[in-house]
Amino acid sequence: MGKPSSFLDSLPSAQGTLHVVMLGLDSAGKTTALYRLKFDQYLNTVPTIGFNCEKVKGTLGRSKGQAFLVWDVGGQEKLRPLWKSYTRCTDGIVFVLDSVDLERMEEAKMELARTARSPDNAGVPVLVLANKQDLPGAKEPKELEKLLGLHELGNGHMWVVQPACAITGEGLFEGMDALYEMILKRRKLAKQVKKKNR
Ligand code: G3D
Ligand code: MG
């Protein structure tokens, strides 16, 4: 395998494409969500090298037509040193959560906090995909906000909680649109700061 840059260069029309990384505990529904997004509007696939990566296009709101390269890299601790180099310059984070699994909510909270604290991810917008809303007992966004301690995330992160069902695809494109809005907002803020400092 070549260097990260040559791998990225080999991806079709990477220009203007936003890089999004999907994180979360195992079984949260990351792979299901990725392939639901892909099959709703299939574009192309990239060979899997220890993780899944698909290019998908937004279908709603201002994100309509916007390409996202979505990386599903979670749960593979041993491979992290490898995929870290691909996901360093990420535009957005999708944190997939099992909205029913209260037993592992604390673990999910810790994982999210760890991701948010990483200097590589400073200020990167976070979409919390509150998945498995089809199951009885699924917690609502407001409650998940508290359970995950989103208000204490820090490190300059914007965040949104989007209820979803990865199996039917409900809420997925709404989530991508919300993430896109945060990415635009962050760019606008960065521009304003640059102007002010001139
Ligand atoms: P992961 O990639 O985060 O590890 P997966 O998770 O996408 O492999 O999903 C783990 C399990 O959760 C799968 O079930 C999958 O079908 C299920 N799942 C994912 N999203 C939803 C959802 O929105 N609702 C429900 N009810 N189930 C979901 P299996 O049985 O294959 O382990
Ligand atoms: Mg998976």
mmCIF file of C-alpha atoms and ligand atoms in Angstrom:
data_model
loop_
_atom_site.group_PDB
_atom_site.id
_atom_site.type_symbol
_atom_site.label_atom_id
_atom_site.label_comp_id
_atom_site.label_asym_id
_atom_site.label_seq_id
_atom_site.Cartn_x
_atom_site.Cartn_y
_atom_site.Cartn_z
ATOM 1 C CA MET A 1 0.000 0.000 0.000
ATOM 2 C CA GLY A 2 1.278 3.477 -0.864
ATOM 3 C CA LYS A 3 1.489 6.562 1.274
ATOM 4 C CA PRO A 4 -1.782 8.047 2.517
ATOM 5 C CA SER A 5 -1.593 10.902 0.037
ATOM 6 C CA SER A 6 -1.174 8.640 -2.982
ATOM 7 C CA PHE A 7 -4.095 6.536 -1.804
ATOM 8 C CA LEU A 8 -6.270 9.623 -1.464
ATOM 9 C CA ASP A 9 -5.115 10.895 -4.845
ATOM 10 C CA SER A 10 -6.289 7.670 -6.422
ATOM 11 C CA LEU A 11 -9.846 8.230 -5.214
ATOM 12 C CA PRO A 12 -12.178 9.492 -7.923
ATOM 13 C CA SER A 13 -12.950 13.242 -7.891
ATOM 14 C CA ALA A 14 -11.849 13.895 -4.348
ATOM 15 C CA GLN A 15 -12.045 17.641 -5.047
ATOM 16 C CA GLY A 16 -14.759 19.373 -3.077
ATOM 17 C CA THR A 17 -15.505 16.146 -1.300
ATOM 18 C CA LEU A 18 -15.863 16.403 2.446
ATOM 19 C CA HIS A 19 -14.186 13.798 4.602
ATOM 20 C CA VAL A 20 -16.335 12.317 7.325
ATOM 21 C CA VAL A 21 -15.350 9.660 9.808
ATOM 22 C CA MET A 22 -17.874 7.377 11.457
ATOM 23 C CA LEU A 23 -17.080 6.405 15.007
ATOM 24 C CA GLY A 24 -18.853 4.695 17.881
ATOM 25 C CA LEU A 25 -18.896 1.464 19.850
ATOM 26 C CA ASP A 26 -19.130 -1.859 18.051
ATOM 27 C CA SER A 27 -22.701 -2.856 17.136
ATOM 28 C CA ALA A 28 -23.932 0.742 17.252
ATOM 29 C CA GLY A 29 -24.824 0.470 13.559
ATOM 30 C CA LYS A 30 -21.935 2.218 11.773
ATOM 31 C CA THR A 31 -21.599 -0.236 8.890
ATOM 32 C CA THR A 32 -25.367 -0.493 8.477
ATOM 33 C CA ALA A 33 -25.651 3.310 8.348
ATOM 34 C CA LEU A 34 -22.814 3.611 5.823
ATOM 35 C CA TYR A 35 -24.332 1.072 3.437
ATOM 36 C CA ARG A 36 -27.814 2.486 3.852
ATOM 37 C CA LEU A 37 -26.441 5.896 2.842
ATOM 38 C CA LYS A 38 -24.606 4.313 -0.059
ATOM 39 C CA PHE A 39 -27.457 2.252 -1.467
ATOM 40 C CA ASP A 40 -29.876 5.141 -1.268
ATOM 41 C CA GLN A 41 -27.642 6.817 -3.759
ATOM 42 C CA TYR A 42 -24.821 4.625 -4.900
ATOM 43 C CA LEU A 43 -21.742 6.335 -6.320
ATOM 44 C CA ASN A 44 -18.693 4.130 -6.096
ATOM 45 C CA THR A 45 -16.739 1.920 -3.777
ATOM 46 C CA VAL A 46 -13.175 1.796 -2.644
ATOM 47 C CA PRO A 47 -11.514 -1.526 -1.815
ATOM 48 C CA THR A 48 -11.676 -2.261 1.879
ATOM 49 C CA ILE A 49 -8.306 -2.161 3.607
ATOM 50 C CA GLY A 50 -9.273 -2.960 7.147
ATOM 51 C CA PHE A 51 -12.127 -0.464 7.054
ATOM 52 C CA ASN A 52 -15.064 0.573 4.895
ATOM 53 C CA CYS A 53 -15.070 3.765 2.903
ATOM 54 C CA GLU A 54 -17.818 4.982 0.610
ATOM 55 C CA LYS A 55 -18.569 8.122 -1.297
ATOM 56 C CA VAL A 56 -22.129 9.306 -0.808
ATOM 57 C CA LYS A 57 -24.028 12.395 -1.884
ATOM 58 C CA GLY A 58 -26.321 14.522 0.225
ATOM 59 C CA THR A 59 -29.963 14.464 -0.829
ATOM 60 C CA LEU A 60 -31.517 17.123 1.397
ATOM 61 C CA GLY A 61 -31.324 20.839 2.109
ATOM 62 C CA ARG A 62 -28.108 22.667 1.353
ATOM 63 C CA SER A 63 -26.180 19.367 1.388
ATOM 64 C CA LYS A 64 -28.080 18.185 -1.699
ATOM 65 C CA GLY A 65 -25.477 17.115 -4.251
ATOM 66 C CA GLN A 66 -22.565 17.557 -1.824
ATOM 67 C CA ALA A 67 -20.180 14.592 -1.884
ATOM 68 C CA PHE A 68 -18.994 13.038 1.353
ATOM 69 C CA LEU A 69 -16.289 10.451 1.655
ATOM 70 C CA VAL A 70 -17.411 8.478 4.682
ATOM 71 C CA TRP A 71 -14.969 6.299 6.597
ATOM 72 C CA ASP A 72 -16.207 3.498 8.819
ATOM 73 C CA VAL A 73 -13.149 2.671 10.843
ATOM 74 C CA GLY A 74 -14.473 1.887 14.302
ATOM 75 C CA GLY A 75 -13.833 -1.026 16.572
ATOM 76 C CA GLN A 76 -10.473 -1.966 15.152
ATOM 77 C CA GLU A 77 -8.046 -0.866 17.816
ATOM 78 C CA LYS A 78 -5.141 -2.673 16.209
ATOM 79 C CA LEU A 79 -5.570 -0.839 12.917
ATOM 80 C CA ARG A 80 -5.931 2.627 14.402
ATOM 81 C CA PRO A 81 -2.332 3.709 13.797
ATOM 82 C CA LEU A 82 -2.943 2.914 10.119
ATOM 83 C CA TRP A 83 -6.279 4.626 9.599
ATOM 84 C CA LYS A 84 -5.404 7.642 11.665
ATOM 85 C CA SER A 85 -3.282 8.925 8.788
ATOM 86 C CA TYR A 86 -6.277 8.763 6.451
ATOM 87 C CA THR A 87 -8.721 10.464 8.736
ATOM 88 C CA ARG A 88 -6.502 13.201 10.163
ATOM 89 C CA CYS A 89 -7.963 16.008 8.068
ATOM 90 C CA THR A 90 -11.555 15.121 8.696
ATOM 91 C CA ASP A 91 -14.279 17.722 8.107
ATOM 92 C CA GLY A 92 -16.867 16.028 10.293
ATOM 93 C CA ILE A 93 -17.394 13.233 12.768
ATOM 94 C CA VAL A 94 -20.450 11.001 12.831
ATOM 95 C CA PHE A 95 -20.710 9.345 16.215
ATOM 96 C CA VAL A 96 -23.138 6.433 15.905
ATOM 97 C CA LEU A 97 -24.942 5.510 19.093
ATOM 98 C CA ASP A 98 -27.193 2.607 20.051
ATOM 99 C CA SER A 99 -30.051 4.595 21.648
ATOM 100 C CA VAL A 100 -31.294 1.519 23.503
ATOM 101 C CA ASP A 101 -28.084 0.226 25.047
ATOM 102 C CA LEU A 102 -28.097 1.999 28.401
ATOM 103 C CA GLU A 103 -25.580 -0.471 29.803
ATOM 104 C CA ARG A 104 -22.901 0.827 27.470
ATOM 105 C CA MET A 105 -23.933 4.495 27.498
ATOM 106 C CA GLU A 106 -21.088 5.396 29.869
ATOM 107 C CA GLU A 107 -18.618 3.606 27.607
ATOM 108 C CA ALA A 108 -20.026 5.488 24.616
ATOM 109 C CA LYS A 109 -19.716 8.762 26.533
ATOM 110 C CA MET A 110 -16.047 8.036 27.316
ATOM 111 C CA GLU A 111 -15.303 7.102 23.709
ATOM 112 C CA LEU A 112 -16.921 10.291 22.447
ATOM 113 C CA ALA A 113 -15.076 12.419 25.018
ATOM 114 C CA ARG A 114 -11.785 10.796 24.007
ATOM 115 C CA THR A 115 -12.464 11.522 20.342
ATOM 116 C CA ALA A 116 -13.478 15.104 21.100
ATOM 117 C CA ARG A 117 -10.349 15.758 23.177
ATOM 118 C CA SER A 118 -7.936 14.547 20.510
ATOM 119 C CA PRO A 119 -5.965 17.540 19.153
ATOM 120 C CA ASP A 120 -6.434 16.171 15.609
ATOM 121 C CA ASN A 121 -10.176 16.606 16.014
ATOM 122 C CA ALA A 122 -10.213 20.045 17.649
ATOM 123 C CA GLY A 123 -13.287 21.993 16.526
ATOM 124 C CA VAL A 124 -14.480 19.281 14.127
ATOM 125 C CA PRO A 125 -18.311 19.241 14.138
ATOM 126 C CA VAL A 126 -19.911 16.151 15.643
ATOM 127 C CA LEU A 127 -23.132 14.565 14.462
ATOM 128 C CA VAL A 128 -24.465 12.142 17.058
ATOM 129 C CA LEU A 129 -26.590 9.635 15.185
ATOM 130 C CA ALA A 130 -29.060 8.401 17.809
ATOM 131 C CA ASN A 131 -29.543 5.077 16.058
ATOM 132 C CA LYS A 132 -32.017 2.203 16.550
ATOM 133 C CA GLN A 133 -34.951 4.538 17.168
ATOM 134 C CA ASP A 134 -37.198 1.748 15.849
ATOM 135 C CA LEU A 135 -36.593 -0.314 18.997
ATOM 136 C CA PRO A 136 -38.767 0.008 22.083
ATOM 137 C CA GLY A 137 -37.054 1.941 24.853
ATOM 138 C CA ALA A 138 -34.950 4.048 22.492
ATOM 139 C CA LYS A 139 -33.902 7.224 24.296
ATOM 140 C CA GLU A 140 -34.834 10.590 22.852
ATOM 141 C CA PRO A 141 -32.254 13.140 21.677
ATOM 142 C CA LYS A 142 -32.767 15.439 24.683
ATOM 143 C CA GLU A 143 -32.069 12.610 27.100
ATOM 144 C CA LEU A 144 -29.080 11.363 25.089
ATOM 145 C CA GLU A 145 -27.656 14.892 25.162
ATOM 146 C CA LYS A 146 -27.524 14.609 28.943
ATOM 147 C CA LEU A 147 -26.392 10.985 29.086
ATOM 148 C CA LEU A 148 -23.482 11.730 26.733
ATOM 149 C CA GLY A 149 -22.571 14.990 28.467
ATOM 150 C CA LEU A 150 -22.590 16.831 25.151
ATOM 151 C CA HIS A 151 -22.653 20.247 26.819
ATOM 152 C CA GLU A 152 -19.259 19.502 28.360
ATOM 153 C CA LEU A 153 -17.649 18.312 25.125
ATOM 154 C CA GLY A 154 -15.376 21.386 24.882
ATOM 155 C CA ASN A 155 -12.480 21.710 22.383
ATOM 156 C CA GLY A 156 -14.609 24.020 20.210
ATOM 157 C CA HIS A 157 -17.011 21.345 19.003
ATOM 158 C CA MET A 158 -20.430 22.040 17.552
ATOM 159 C CA TRP A 159 -22.772 19.093 17.823
ATOM 160 C CA VAL A 160 -26.253 17.931 16.818
ATOM 161 C CA VAL A 161 -28.185 14.832 17.881
ATOM 162 C CA GLN A 162 -30.155 13.257 15.034
ATOM 163 C CA PRO A 163 -32.550 10.380 15.728
ATOM 164 C CA ALA A 164 -32.161 7.640 13.125
ATOM 165 C CA CYS A 165 -32.817 4.086 12.060
ATOM 166 C CA ALA A 166 -29.919 2.817 9.979
ATOM 167 C CA ILE A 167 -31.900 -0.183 8.743
ATOM 168 C CA THR A 168 -34.610 1.862 7.026
ATOM 169 C CA GLY A 169 -32.350 4.850 6.464
ATOM 170 C CA GLU A 170 -34.638 7.185 8.396
ATOM 171 C CA GLY A 171 -32.825 10.257 9.654
ATOM 172 C CA LEU A 172 -29.525 9.505 7.916
ATOM 173 C CA PHE A 173 -29.633 12.181 5.238
ATOM 174 C CA GLU A 174 -31.160 14.654 7.686
ATOM 175 C CA GLY A 175 -28.111 13.958 9.830
ATOM 176 C CA MET A 176 -25.698 14.497 6.941
ATOM 177 C CA ASP A 177 -27.417 17.794 6.176
ATOM 178 C CA ALA A 178 -27.115 18.891 9.815
ATOM 179 C CA LEU A 179 -23.429 17.956 9.736
ATOM 180 C CA TYR A 180 -22.958 19.919 6.519
ATOM 181 C CA GLU A 181 -24.579 23.000 8.071
ATOM 182 C CA MET A 182 -22.131 22.788 10.982
ATOM 183 C CA ILE A 183 -19.172 22.426 8.600
ATOM 184 C CA LEU A 184 -20.304 25.564 6.723
ATOM 185 C CA LYS A 185 -20.785 27.455 9.981
ATOM 186 C CA ARG A 186 -17.321 26.479 11.174
ATOM 187 C CA ARG A 187 -15.771 27.697 7.906
ATOM 188 C CA LYS A 188 -17.623 30.981 8.166
ATOM 189 C CA LEU A 189 -16.411 31.482 11.737
ATOM 190 C CA ALA A 190 -12.829 30.655 10.732
ATOM 191 C CA LYS A 191 -12.993 33.233 7.951
ATOM 192 C CA GLN A 192 -14.302 35.901 10.335
ATOM 193 C CA VAL A 193 -11.484 35.211 12.783
ATOM 194 C CA LYS A 194 -8.915 35.458 9.979
ATOM 195 C CA LYS A 195 -10.363 38.801 8.857
ATOM 196 C CA LYS A 196 -10.337 40.145 12.405
ATOM 197 C CA ASN A 197 -6.689 39.200 12.870
ATOM 198 C CA ARG A 198 -5.534 40.922 9.697
HETATM 199 P P1 G3D B 1 -21.180 -1.529 13.797
HETATM 200 O O1 G3D B 1 -20.693 -1.430 12.388
HETATM 201 O O2 G3D B 1 -21.281 -0.207 14.473
HETATM 202 O O3 G3D B 1 -20.408 -2.503 14.618
HETATM 203 P P2 G3D B 1 -23.449 -2.836 12.604
HETATM 204 O O4 G3D B 1 -22.698 -2.075 13.773
HETATM 205 O O5 G3D B 1 -23.789 -1.913 11.499
HETATM 206 O O6 G3D B 1 -22.709 -4.063 12.244
HETATM 207 O O7 G3D B 1 -24.822 -3.215 13.332
HETATM 208 C C1 G3D B 1 -24.844 -4.027 14.499
HETATM 209 C C2 G3D B 1 -26.222 -4.655 14.637
HETATM 210 O O8 G3D B 1 -27.210 -3.658 14.877
HETATM 211 C C3 G3D B 1 -26.694 -5.414 13.383
HETATM 212 O O9 G3D B 1 -27.515 -6.491 13.807
HETATM 213 C C4 G3D B 1 -27.594 -4.393 12.706
HETATM 214 O O10 G3D B 1 -28.564 -4.980 11.867
HETATM 215 C C5 G3D B 1 -28.245 -3.743 13.893
HETATM 216 N N1 G3D B 1 -28.745 -2.388 13.610
HETATM 217 C C6 G3D B 1 -28.072 -1.361 13.040
HETATM 218 N N2 G3D B 1 -28.840 -0.273 12.948
HETATM 219 C C7 G3D B 1 -30.043 -0.597 13.477
HETATM 220 C C8 G3D B 1 -31.282 0.116 13.669
HETATM 221 O O11 G3D B 1 -31.441 1.285 13.340
HETATM 222 N N3 G3D B 1 -32.294 -0.586 14.274
HETATM 223 C C9 G3D B 1 -32.162 -1.891 14.668
HETATM 224 N N4 G3D B 1 -33.221 -2.466 15.220
HETATM 225 N N5 G3D B 1 -31.020 -2.569 14.493
HETATM 226 C C10 G3D B 1 -29.969 -1.942 13.910
HETATM 227 P P3 G3D B 1 -26.996 -7.999 13.832
HETATM 228 O O12 G3D B 1 -28.183 -8.748 14.313
HETATM 229 O O13 G3D B 1 -26.636 -8.312 12.439
HETATM 230 O O14 G3D B 1 -25.852 -8.025 14.781
HETATM 231 MG MG MG B 2 -18.995 -2.341 11.480
#
